XYZ file of C-alpha atoms in Angstrom:
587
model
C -174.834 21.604 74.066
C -172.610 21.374 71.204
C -171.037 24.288 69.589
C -172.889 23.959 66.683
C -175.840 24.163 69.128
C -174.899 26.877 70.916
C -174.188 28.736 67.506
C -177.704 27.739 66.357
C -179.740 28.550 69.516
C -178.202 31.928 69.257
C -179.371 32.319 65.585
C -182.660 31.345 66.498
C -182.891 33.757 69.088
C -181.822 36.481 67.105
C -184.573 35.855 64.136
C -187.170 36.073 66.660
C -186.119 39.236 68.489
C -185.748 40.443 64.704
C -189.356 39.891 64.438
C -188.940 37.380 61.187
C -190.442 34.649 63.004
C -192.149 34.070 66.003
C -191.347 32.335 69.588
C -193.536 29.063 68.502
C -192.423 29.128 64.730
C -189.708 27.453 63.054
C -186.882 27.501 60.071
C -184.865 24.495 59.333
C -181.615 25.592 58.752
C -178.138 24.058 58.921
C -174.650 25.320 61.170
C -171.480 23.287 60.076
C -168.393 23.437 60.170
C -166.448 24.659 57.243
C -163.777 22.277 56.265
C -159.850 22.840 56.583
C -159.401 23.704 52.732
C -161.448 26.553 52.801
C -160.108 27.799 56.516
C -159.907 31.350 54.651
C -163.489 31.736 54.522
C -164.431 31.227 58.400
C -164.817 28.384 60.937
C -168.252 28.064 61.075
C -170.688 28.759 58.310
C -174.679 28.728 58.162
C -177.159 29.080 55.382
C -180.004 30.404 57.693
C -180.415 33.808 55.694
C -181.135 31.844 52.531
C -183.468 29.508 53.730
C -185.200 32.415 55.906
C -185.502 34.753 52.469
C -187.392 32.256 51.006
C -189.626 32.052 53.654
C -190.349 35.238 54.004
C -189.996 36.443 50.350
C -186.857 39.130 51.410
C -183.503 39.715 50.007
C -181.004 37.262 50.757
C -177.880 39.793 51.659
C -180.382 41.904 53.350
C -181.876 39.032 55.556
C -177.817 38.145 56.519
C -177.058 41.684 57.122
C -180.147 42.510 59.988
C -178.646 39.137 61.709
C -175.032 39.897 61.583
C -176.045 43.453 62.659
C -177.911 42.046 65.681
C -175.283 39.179 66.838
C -172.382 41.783 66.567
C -174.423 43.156 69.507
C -174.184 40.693 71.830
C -171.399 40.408 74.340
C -171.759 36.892 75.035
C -171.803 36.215 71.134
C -168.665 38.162 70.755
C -167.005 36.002 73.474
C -167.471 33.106 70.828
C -167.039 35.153 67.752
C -164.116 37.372 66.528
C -166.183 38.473 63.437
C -169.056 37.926 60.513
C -168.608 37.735 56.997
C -171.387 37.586 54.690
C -170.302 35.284 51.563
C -171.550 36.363 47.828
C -173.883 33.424 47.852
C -175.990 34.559 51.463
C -173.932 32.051 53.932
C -173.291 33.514 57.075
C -169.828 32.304 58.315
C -167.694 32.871 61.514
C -164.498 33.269 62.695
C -163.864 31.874 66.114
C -162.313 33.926 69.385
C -158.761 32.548 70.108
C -159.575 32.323 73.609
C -162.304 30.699 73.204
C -160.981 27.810 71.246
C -158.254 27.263 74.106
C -161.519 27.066 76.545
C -163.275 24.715 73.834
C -160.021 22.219 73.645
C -159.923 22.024 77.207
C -163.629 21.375 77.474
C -163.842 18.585 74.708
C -160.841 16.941 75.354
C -162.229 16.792 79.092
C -165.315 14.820 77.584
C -165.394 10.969 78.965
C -169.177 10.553 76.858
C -170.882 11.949 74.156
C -174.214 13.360 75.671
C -177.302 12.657 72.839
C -180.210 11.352 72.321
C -179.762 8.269 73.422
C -177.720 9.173 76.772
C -179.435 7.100 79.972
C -181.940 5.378 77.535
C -182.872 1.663 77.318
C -180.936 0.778 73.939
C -181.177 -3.043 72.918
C -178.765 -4.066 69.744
C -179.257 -7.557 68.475
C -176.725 -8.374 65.662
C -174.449 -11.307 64.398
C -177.014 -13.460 64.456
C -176.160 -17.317 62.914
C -177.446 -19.965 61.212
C -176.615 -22.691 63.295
C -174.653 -25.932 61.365
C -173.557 -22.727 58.795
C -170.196 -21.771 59.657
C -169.483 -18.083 60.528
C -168.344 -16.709 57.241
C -167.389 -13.345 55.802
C -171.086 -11.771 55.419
C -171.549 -12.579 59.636
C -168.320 -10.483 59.814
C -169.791 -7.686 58.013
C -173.173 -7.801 59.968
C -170.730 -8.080 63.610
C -168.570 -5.274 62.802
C -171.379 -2.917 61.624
C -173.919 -4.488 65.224
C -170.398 -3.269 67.222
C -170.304 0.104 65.682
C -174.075 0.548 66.957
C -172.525 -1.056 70.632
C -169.648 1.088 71.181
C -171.723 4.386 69.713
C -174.157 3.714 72.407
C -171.154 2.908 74.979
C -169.977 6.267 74.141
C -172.827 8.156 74.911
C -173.781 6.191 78.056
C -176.998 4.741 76.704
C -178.407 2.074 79.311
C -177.263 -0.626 77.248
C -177.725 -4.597 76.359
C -176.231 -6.584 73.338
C -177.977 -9.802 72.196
C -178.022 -12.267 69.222
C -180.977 -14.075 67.596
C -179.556 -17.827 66.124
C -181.901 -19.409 64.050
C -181.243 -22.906 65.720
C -184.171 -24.845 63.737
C -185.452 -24.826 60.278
C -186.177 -27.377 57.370
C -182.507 -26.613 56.617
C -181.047 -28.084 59.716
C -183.377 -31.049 59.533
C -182.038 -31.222 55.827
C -178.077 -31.486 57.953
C -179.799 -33.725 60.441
C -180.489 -36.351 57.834
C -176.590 -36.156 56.178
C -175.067 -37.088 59.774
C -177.577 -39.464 60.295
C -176.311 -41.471 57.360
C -172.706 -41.310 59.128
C -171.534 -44.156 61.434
C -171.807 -44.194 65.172
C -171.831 -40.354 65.553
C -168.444 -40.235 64.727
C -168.258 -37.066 62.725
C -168.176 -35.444 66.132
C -164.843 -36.597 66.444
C -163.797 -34.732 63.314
C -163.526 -31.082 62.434
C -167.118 -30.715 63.933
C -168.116 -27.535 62.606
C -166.676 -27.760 59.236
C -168.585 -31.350 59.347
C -171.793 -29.162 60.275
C -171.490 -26.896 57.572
C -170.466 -29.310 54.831
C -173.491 -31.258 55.965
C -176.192 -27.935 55.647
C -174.772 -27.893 52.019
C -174.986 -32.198 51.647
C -178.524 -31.674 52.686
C -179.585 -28.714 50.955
C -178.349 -30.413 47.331
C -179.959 -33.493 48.321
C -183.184 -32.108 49.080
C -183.601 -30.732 45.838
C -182.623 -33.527 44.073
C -184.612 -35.970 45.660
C -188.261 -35.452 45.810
C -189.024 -39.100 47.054
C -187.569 -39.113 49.778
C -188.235 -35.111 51.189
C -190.861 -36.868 53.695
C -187.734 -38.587 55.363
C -186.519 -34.504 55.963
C -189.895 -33.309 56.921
C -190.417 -35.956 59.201
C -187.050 -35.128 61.220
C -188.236 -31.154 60.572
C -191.402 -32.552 63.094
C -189.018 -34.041 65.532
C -187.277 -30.910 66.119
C -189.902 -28.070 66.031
C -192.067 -30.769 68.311
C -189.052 -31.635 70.277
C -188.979 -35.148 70.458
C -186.193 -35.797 72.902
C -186.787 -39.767 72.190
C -186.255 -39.661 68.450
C -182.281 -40.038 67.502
C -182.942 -36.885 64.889
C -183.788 -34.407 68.577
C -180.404 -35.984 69.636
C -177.870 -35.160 67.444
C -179.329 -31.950 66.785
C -178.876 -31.301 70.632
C -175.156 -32.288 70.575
C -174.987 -30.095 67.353
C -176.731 -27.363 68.617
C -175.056 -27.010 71.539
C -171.119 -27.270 69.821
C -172.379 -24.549 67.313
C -172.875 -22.233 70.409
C -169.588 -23.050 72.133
C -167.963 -22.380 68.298
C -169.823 -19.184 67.696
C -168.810 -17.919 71.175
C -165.578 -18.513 70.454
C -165.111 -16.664 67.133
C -167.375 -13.600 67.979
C -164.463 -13.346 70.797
C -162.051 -12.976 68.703
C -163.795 -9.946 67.332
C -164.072 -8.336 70.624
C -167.780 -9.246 71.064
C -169.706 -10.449 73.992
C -173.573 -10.539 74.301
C -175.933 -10.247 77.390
C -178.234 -12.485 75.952
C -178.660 -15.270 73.509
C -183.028 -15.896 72.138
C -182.674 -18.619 69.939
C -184.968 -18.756 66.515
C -186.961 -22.374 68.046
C -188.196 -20.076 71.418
C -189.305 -16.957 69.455
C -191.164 -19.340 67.467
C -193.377 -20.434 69.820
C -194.019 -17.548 70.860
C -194.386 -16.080 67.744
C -197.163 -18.542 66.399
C -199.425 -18.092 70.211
C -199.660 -14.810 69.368
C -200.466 -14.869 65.528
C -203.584 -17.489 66.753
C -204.384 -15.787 69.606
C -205.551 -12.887 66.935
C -207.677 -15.694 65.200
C -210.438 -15.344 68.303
C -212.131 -12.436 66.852
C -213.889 -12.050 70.668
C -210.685 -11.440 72.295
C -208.706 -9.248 69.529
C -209.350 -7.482 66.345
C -209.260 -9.287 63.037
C -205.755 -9.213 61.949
C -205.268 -12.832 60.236
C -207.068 -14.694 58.373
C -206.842 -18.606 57.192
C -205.534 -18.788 53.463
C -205.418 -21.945 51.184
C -204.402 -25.383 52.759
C -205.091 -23.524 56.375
C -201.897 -21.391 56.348
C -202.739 -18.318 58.354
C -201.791 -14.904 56.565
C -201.767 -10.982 56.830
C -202.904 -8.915 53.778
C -199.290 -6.895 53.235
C -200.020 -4.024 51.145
C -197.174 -2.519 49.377
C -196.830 -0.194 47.166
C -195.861 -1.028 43.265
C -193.666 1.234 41.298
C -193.739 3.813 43.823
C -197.356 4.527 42.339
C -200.411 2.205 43.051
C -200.649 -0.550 46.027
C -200.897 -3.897 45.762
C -202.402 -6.431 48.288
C -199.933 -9.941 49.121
C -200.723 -13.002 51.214
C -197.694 -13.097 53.599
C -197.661 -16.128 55.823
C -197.215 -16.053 59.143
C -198.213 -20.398 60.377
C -197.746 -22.348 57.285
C -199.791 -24.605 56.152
C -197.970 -27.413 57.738
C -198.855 -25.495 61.333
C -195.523 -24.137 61.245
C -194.525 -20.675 62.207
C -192.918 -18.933 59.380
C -189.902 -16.408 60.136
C -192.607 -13.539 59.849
C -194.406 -15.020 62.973
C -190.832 -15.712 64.542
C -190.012 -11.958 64.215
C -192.803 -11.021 65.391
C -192.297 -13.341 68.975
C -188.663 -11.986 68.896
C -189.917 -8.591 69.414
C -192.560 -10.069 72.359
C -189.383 -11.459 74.127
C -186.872 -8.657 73.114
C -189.371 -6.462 75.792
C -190.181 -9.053 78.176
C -186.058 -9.366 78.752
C -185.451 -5.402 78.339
C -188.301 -2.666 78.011
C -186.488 -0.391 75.629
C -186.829 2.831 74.214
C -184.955 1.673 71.357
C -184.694 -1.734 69.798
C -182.152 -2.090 66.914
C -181.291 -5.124 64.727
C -178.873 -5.517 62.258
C -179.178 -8.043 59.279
C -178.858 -8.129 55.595
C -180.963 -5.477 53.287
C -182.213 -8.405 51.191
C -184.203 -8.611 54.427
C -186.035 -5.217 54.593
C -189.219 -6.093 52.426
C -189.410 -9.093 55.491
C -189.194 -6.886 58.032
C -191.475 -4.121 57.012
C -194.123 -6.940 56.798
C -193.235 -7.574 60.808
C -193.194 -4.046 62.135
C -196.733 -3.360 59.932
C -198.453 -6.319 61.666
C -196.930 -5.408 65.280
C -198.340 -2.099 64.845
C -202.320 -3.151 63.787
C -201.954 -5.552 67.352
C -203.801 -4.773 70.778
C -202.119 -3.146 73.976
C -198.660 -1.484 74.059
C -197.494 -3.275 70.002
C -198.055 -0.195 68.337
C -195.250 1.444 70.601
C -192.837 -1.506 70.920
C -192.664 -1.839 67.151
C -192.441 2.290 66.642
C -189.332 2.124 69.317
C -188.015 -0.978 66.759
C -186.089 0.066 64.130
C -183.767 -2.241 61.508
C -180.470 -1.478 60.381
C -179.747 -3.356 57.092
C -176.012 -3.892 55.362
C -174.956 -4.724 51.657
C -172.631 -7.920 50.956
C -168.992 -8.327 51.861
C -167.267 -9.298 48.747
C -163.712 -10.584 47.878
C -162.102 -9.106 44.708
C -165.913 -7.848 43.694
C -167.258 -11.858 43.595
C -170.246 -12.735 45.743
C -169.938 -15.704 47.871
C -172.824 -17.317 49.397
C -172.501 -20.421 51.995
C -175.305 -22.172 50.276
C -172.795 -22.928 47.665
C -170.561 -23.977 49.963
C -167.363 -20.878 48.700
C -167.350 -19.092 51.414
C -164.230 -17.542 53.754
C -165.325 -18.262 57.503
C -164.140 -15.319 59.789
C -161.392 -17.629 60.991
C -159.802 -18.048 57.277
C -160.058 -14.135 56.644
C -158.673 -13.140 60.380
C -156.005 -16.137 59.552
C -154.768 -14.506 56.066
C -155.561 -10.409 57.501
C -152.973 -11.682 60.290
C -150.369 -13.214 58.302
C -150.225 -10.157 56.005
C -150.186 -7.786 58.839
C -147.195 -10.005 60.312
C -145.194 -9.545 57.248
C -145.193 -6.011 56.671
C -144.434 -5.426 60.841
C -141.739 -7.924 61.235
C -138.973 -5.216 60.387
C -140.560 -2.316 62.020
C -141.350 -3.773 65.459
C -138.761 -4.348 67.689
C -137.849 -4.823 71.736
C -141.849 -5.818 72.811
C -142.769 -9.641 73.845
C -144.441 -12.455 71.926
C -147.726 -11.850 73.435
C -147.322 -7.830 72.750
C -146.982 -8.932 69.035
C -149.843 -11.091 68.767
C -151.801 -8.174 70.369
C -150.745 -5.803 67.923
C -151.317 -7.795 65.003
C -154.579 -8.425 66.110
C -155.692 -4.893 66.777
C -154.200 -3.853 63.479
C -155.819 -6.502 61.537
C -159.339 -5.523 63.234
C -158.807 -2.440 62.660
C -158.036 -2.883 58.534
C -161.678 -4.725 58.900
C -163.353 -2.397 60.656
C -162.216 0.620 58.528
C -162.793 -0.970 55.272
C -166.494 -1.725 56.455
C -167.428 1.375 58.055
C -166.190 3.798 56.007
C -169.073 3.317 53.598
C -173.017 4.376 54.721
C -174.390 0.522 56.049
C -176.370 -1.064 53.155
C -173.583 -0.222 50.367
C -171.831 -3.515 49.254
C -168.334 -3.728 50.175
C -165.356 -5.053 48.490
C -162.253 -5.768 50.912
C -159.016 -5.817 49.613
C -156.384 -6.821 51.773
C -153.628 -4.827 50.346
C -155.133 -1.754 50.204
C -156.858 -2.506 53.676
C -153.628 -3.366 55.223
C -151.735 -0.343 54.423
C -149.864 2.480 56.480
C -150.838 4.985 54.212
C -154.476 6.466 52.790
C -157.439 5.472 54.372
C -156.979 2.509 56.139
C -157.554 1.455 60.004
C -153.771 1.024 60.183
C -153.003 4.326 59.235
C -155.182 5.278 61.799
C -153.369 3.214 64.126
C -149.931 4.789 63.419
C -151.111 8.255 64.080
C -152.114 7.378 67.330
C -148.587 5.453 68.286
C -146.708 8.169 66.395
C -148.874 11.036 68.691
C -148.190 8.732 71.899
C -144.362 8.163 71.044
C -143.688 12.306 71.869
C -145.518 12.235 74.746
C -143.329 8.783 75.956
C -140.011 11.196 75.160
C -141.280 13.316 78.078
C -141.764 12.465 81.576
C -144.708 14.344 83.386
C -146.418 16.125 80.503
C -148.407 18.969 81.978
C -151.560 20.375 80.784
C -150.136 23.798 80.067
C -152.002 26.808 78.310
C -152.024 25.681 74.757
C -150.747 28.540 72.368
C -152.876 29.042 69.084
C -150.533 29.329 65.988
C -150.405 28.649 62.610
C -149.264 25.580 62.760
C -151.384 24.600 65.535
C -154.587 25.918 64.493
C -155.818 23.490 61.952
C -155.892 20.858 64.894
C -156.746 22.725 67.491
C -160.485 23.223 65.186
C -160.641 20.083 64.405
C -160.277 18.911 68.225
C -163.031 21.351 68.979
C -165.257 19.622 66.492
C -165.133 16.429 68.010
C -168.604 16.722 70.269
C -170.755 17.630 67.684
C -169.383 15.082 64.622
C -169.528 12.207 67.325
C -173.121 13.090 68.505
C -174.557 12.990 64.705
C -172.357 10.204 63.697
C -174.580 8.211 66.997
C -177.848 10.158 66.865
C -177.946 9.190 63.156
C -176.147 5.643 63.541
C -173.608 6.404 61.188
C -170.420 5.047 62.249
C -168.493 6.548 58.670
C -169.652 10.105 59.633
C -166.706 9.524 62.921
C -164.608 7.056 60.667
C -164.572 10.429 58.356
C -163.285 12.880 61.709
C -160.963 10.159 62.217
C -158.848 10.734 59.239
C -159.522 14.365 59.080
C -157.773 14.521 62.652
C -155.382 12.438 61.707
C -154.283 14.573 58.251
C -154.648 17.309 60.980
C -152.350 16.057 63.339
C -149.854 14.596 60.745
C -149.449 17.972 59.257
C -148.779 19.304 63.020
C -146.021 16.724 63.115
C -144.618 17.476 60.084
C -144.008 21.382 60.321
C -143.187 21.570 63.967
C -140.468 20.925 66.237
C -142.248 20.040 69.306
C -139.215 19.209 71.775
C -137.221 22.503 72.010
C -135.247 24.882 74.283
C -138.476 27.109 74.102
C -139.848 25.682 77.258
C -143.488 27.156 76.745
C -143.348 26.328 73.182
C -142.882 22.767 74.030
C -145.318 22.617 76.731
C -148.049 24.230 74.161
C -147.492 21.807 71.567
C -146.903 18.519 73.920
C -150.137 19.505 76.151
C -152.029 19.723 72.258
C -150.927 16.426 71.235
C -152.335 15.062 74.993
C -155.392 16.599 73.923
C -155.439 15.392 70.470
C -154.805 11.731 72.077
C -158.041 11.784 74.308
C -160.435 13.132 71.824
C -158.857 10.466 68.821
C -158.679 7.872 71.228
C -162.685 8.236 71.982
C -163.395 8.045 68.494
C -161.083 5.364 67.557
C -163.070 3.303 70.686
C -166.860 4.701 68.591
C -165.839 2.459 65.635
C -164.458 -0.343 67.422
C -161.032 -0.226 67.023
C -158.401 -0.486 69.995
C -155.688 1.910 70.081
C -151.965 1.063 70.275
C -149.140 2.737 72.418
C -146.391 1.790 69.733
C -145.978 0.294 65.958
């Protein structure tokens, strides 16, 4: 348990010896910390007497005053707690034992997972999922670096874990590309620069679609050859050679962002799948009516959903066009058919744009009306939607063709970082440097993303981003190389008893809170709940620096202080890892 846990539990326990509730009842109540500004008032505060007098219709100050009477009973409670103080508004707050915040520091910084809900469960996270012959631009690095937040929270709690992407590998827009290279000679555009070729071509084809109507039947007919696959036809051909260079490229660029996936379903396989099972439910012998044939013999599910929060309304979603085709509603729907045939999980999350949720509430409402174990595997499914990444506060879509690709932003992120290190890095090799710039630059990414709640908008600015100072990944960055320089100064740093000052103090707490921020941030997948620890440790630590002298004659003093700043380094560097970012030795 937590110490929040531990703290709670023991209030609990205490309101039912005190008779206010009983050993099956329950008060929802909250146990935080209290933050460093307001240190005076205690180190733990709760608002269980305020909540509890409302239950029970009973003075506030005298509902706080029976508890604090009771817990100042118990030994083990005082082993925890130095004392009580009952605040003018009815919080409850505490004031931790000295000795046991050395035990605490010693016991968190000794942590190598965060134990939670998710500890030794099946977790599947799909994310950074492309549009093949679209390169990967800005809003696929928002989705990756929010899907790799979800990874590494689950890495840190030692979920039983497996990574996967979904590319949408055929659609009416890549037969739309298909017919653009078709019109080039003898293939030879994949002798240029093939994918920005591929992507130029999506755009080509989109435009010309819509400004052709006479000759659409030329698109729809290559549409056929690939859903049908027509290995004969020249369309099935190129798109093969396309498909499979768009692979090798997205590989390739989701590397340079650190990720690598178990497991690749592609759009055309979850498809098929996808548009068996929405038939299948058309034999009214074998299943329960859940379709239905609409106009021109699409097949469709009644969605109901509710209008201005008030009354419901009844709409026709597709699910097999009325072409035969299945629609992305039926290919969600075989996605999460396939996601459990690969992995039976307990969880299932997937991480796409929130213009998307109104799609997939439609998907997870039709998986749970189907036969057998649907219900559960669509319960256990739950989406994670993001806002837009935007430049300077402009949208950019890659419809339209204006779009950074991840390469162009990590290209200009990198140059930038370069320029402001080339006269503060000095005596470490080429390939050291590249390193550094890297993890800096992914780090001014990462930070700039996750600081925010996923599903806000974000705009990146690379100044700001990119700065040593404020609240920016490289900031981060230098408090951990500015933490591991003093321990570099000394050789053999031992873990001796740490000594609890006032200068200490502020970071010793905030080491000690460590367990139960990181197991909320990942129980309620919300990466900027640890990217907010992270700079609170870090002002914590940087204040440290600043006031004491940590290298003295005073051998114990020195010990104390260098054995705190070991401490500090394991606990920052587990939280730096949550978010994604890689920690650096020097800067």
């Amino acid at each position: 348990m937590t110490l929040l846990e531990i703290i709670k539990k023991e209030l609990e326990k205490t309101i039912i010896n005190l008779g206010y509730i009983s050993w099956d009842g329950e008060v929802k109540f909250d146990v935080s910390f209290i933050d460093e500004i307001n240190a005076k008032f205690g180190d733990i505060t709760t608002n269980l007497a305020m909540i509890l007098s409302r239950e029970i219709e009973k003075d506030t100050k005298g509902v706080a005053k029976d508890i604090t009477s009771a817990l100042k009973k118990s030994e083990d409670f005082s082993k925890i707690v130095k004392s009580i103080e009952i605040a003018p508004n009815g919080f409850i707050n505490f004031f931790l034992q000295e000795e046991f915040l050395i035990k605490e520091i010693n016991r968190v910084s000794g942590l190598d997972f965060v134990e939670t809900k998710f500890t030794n469960k099946k977790v599947l996270v799909e994310h950074s999922s492309p549009n093949l012959f679209k390169p990967f631009h800005l809003g696929h690095l928002m989705n990756n670096i929010i899907g790799e937040s979800v990874v590494k929270m689950m890495k840190a709690t030692k979920a039983d874990l497996r990574i996967m992407s979904f590319p949408s590998d055929i659609s009416i827009g890549i037969a739309k590309a298909i017919f653009i290279l078709k019109n080039k000679e003898n293939w030879s555009f994949f002798n240029e620069d093939i994918i920005k070729t591929l992507g130029e071509a999506y755009t080509e084809g989109v435009k010309f679609y819509e400004e052709n109507i006479p000759r659409r039947d030329e698109i729809k007919k290559i549409a056929r050859n690939l859903f049908e696959r027509n290995e004969e036809t020249e369309d099935y051909r190129i798109y093969t050679k396309a498909k499979e260079v768009n692979i090798e490229y997205f590989e390739r660029i989701v590397g340079m962002l650190g990720t690598k996936f178990d497991n690749l379903i592609y759009e055309s396989e979850a498809g098929v799948r996808g548009e068996e099972i929405v038939k299948s439910y058309l034999n009214k012998e074998a299943h329960k009516e859940i379709f239905e044939i609409g106009k021109e013999g699409a097949i469709v599910f009644d969605t109901k959903r509710k209008k201005n929060n008030e009354t419901e309304e009844t709409v026709k979603s597709v699910f097999i066009n009325s072409e035969g085709y299945p629609t992305y509603e039926a290919k969600d729907l075989g996605l999460l058919d396939l996601k459990y045939r690969y992995f039976p999980f307990d969880y299932n999350f997937f991480i796409t744009d929130n213009e998307q949720v109104p799609h997939f509430e439609v998907v997870l409402q039709v998986a749970k009306e189907l036969d057998g174990n649907w219900k559960e595997i669509a319960e256990k499914s739950e989406h994670i939607p993001h806002g837009r990444l935007n430049l300077k506060g402009e949208r950019m879509s890659s419809r339209l063709g204006n779009i950074l690709t991840v390469e162009e932003v990590l290209g200009i992120v990198n140059k930038k970082t370069e320029e402001r290190l080339s006269e503060k890095v000095e005596g470490i090799t080429v390939i050291e440097k590249e390193n550094l710039i890297k993890n800096i630059s992914l780090s001014a990414l990462r930070i700039a993303i996750l600081k925010s709640r996923p599903g806000l908008n974000i705009d990146f600015d690379f100044e700001n981003s990119l700065s040593f100072e404020g609240a920016t990944g490289p900031y981060l960055l230098y408090t951990y190389a500015r933490a591991n320089s003093l321990l570099e100064k000394v050789e053999n740093v031992k873990q001796e008893k740490i000594i609890v000052g006032e200068n200490s103090l502020p970071l010793i707490k905030k080491i000690i809170q460590f367990e139960a921020v990181a197991k909320k941030g990942i129980e309620e997948l919300a990466p900027q709940t640890i990217v907010k620890y992270l700079f609170e440790i870090s002002q914590a630590f940087n204040t440290f620096y600043a006031k004491e002298k940590f290298i003295t004659d005073d051998k114990k003093s020195t010990d104390s202080n260098l054995a705190l700043v070991k401490d500090f380094l394991k606990v920052f560097k587990l939280a730096l890892n949550m978010v994604g970012i890689e920690e650096v030795g020097r800067m």
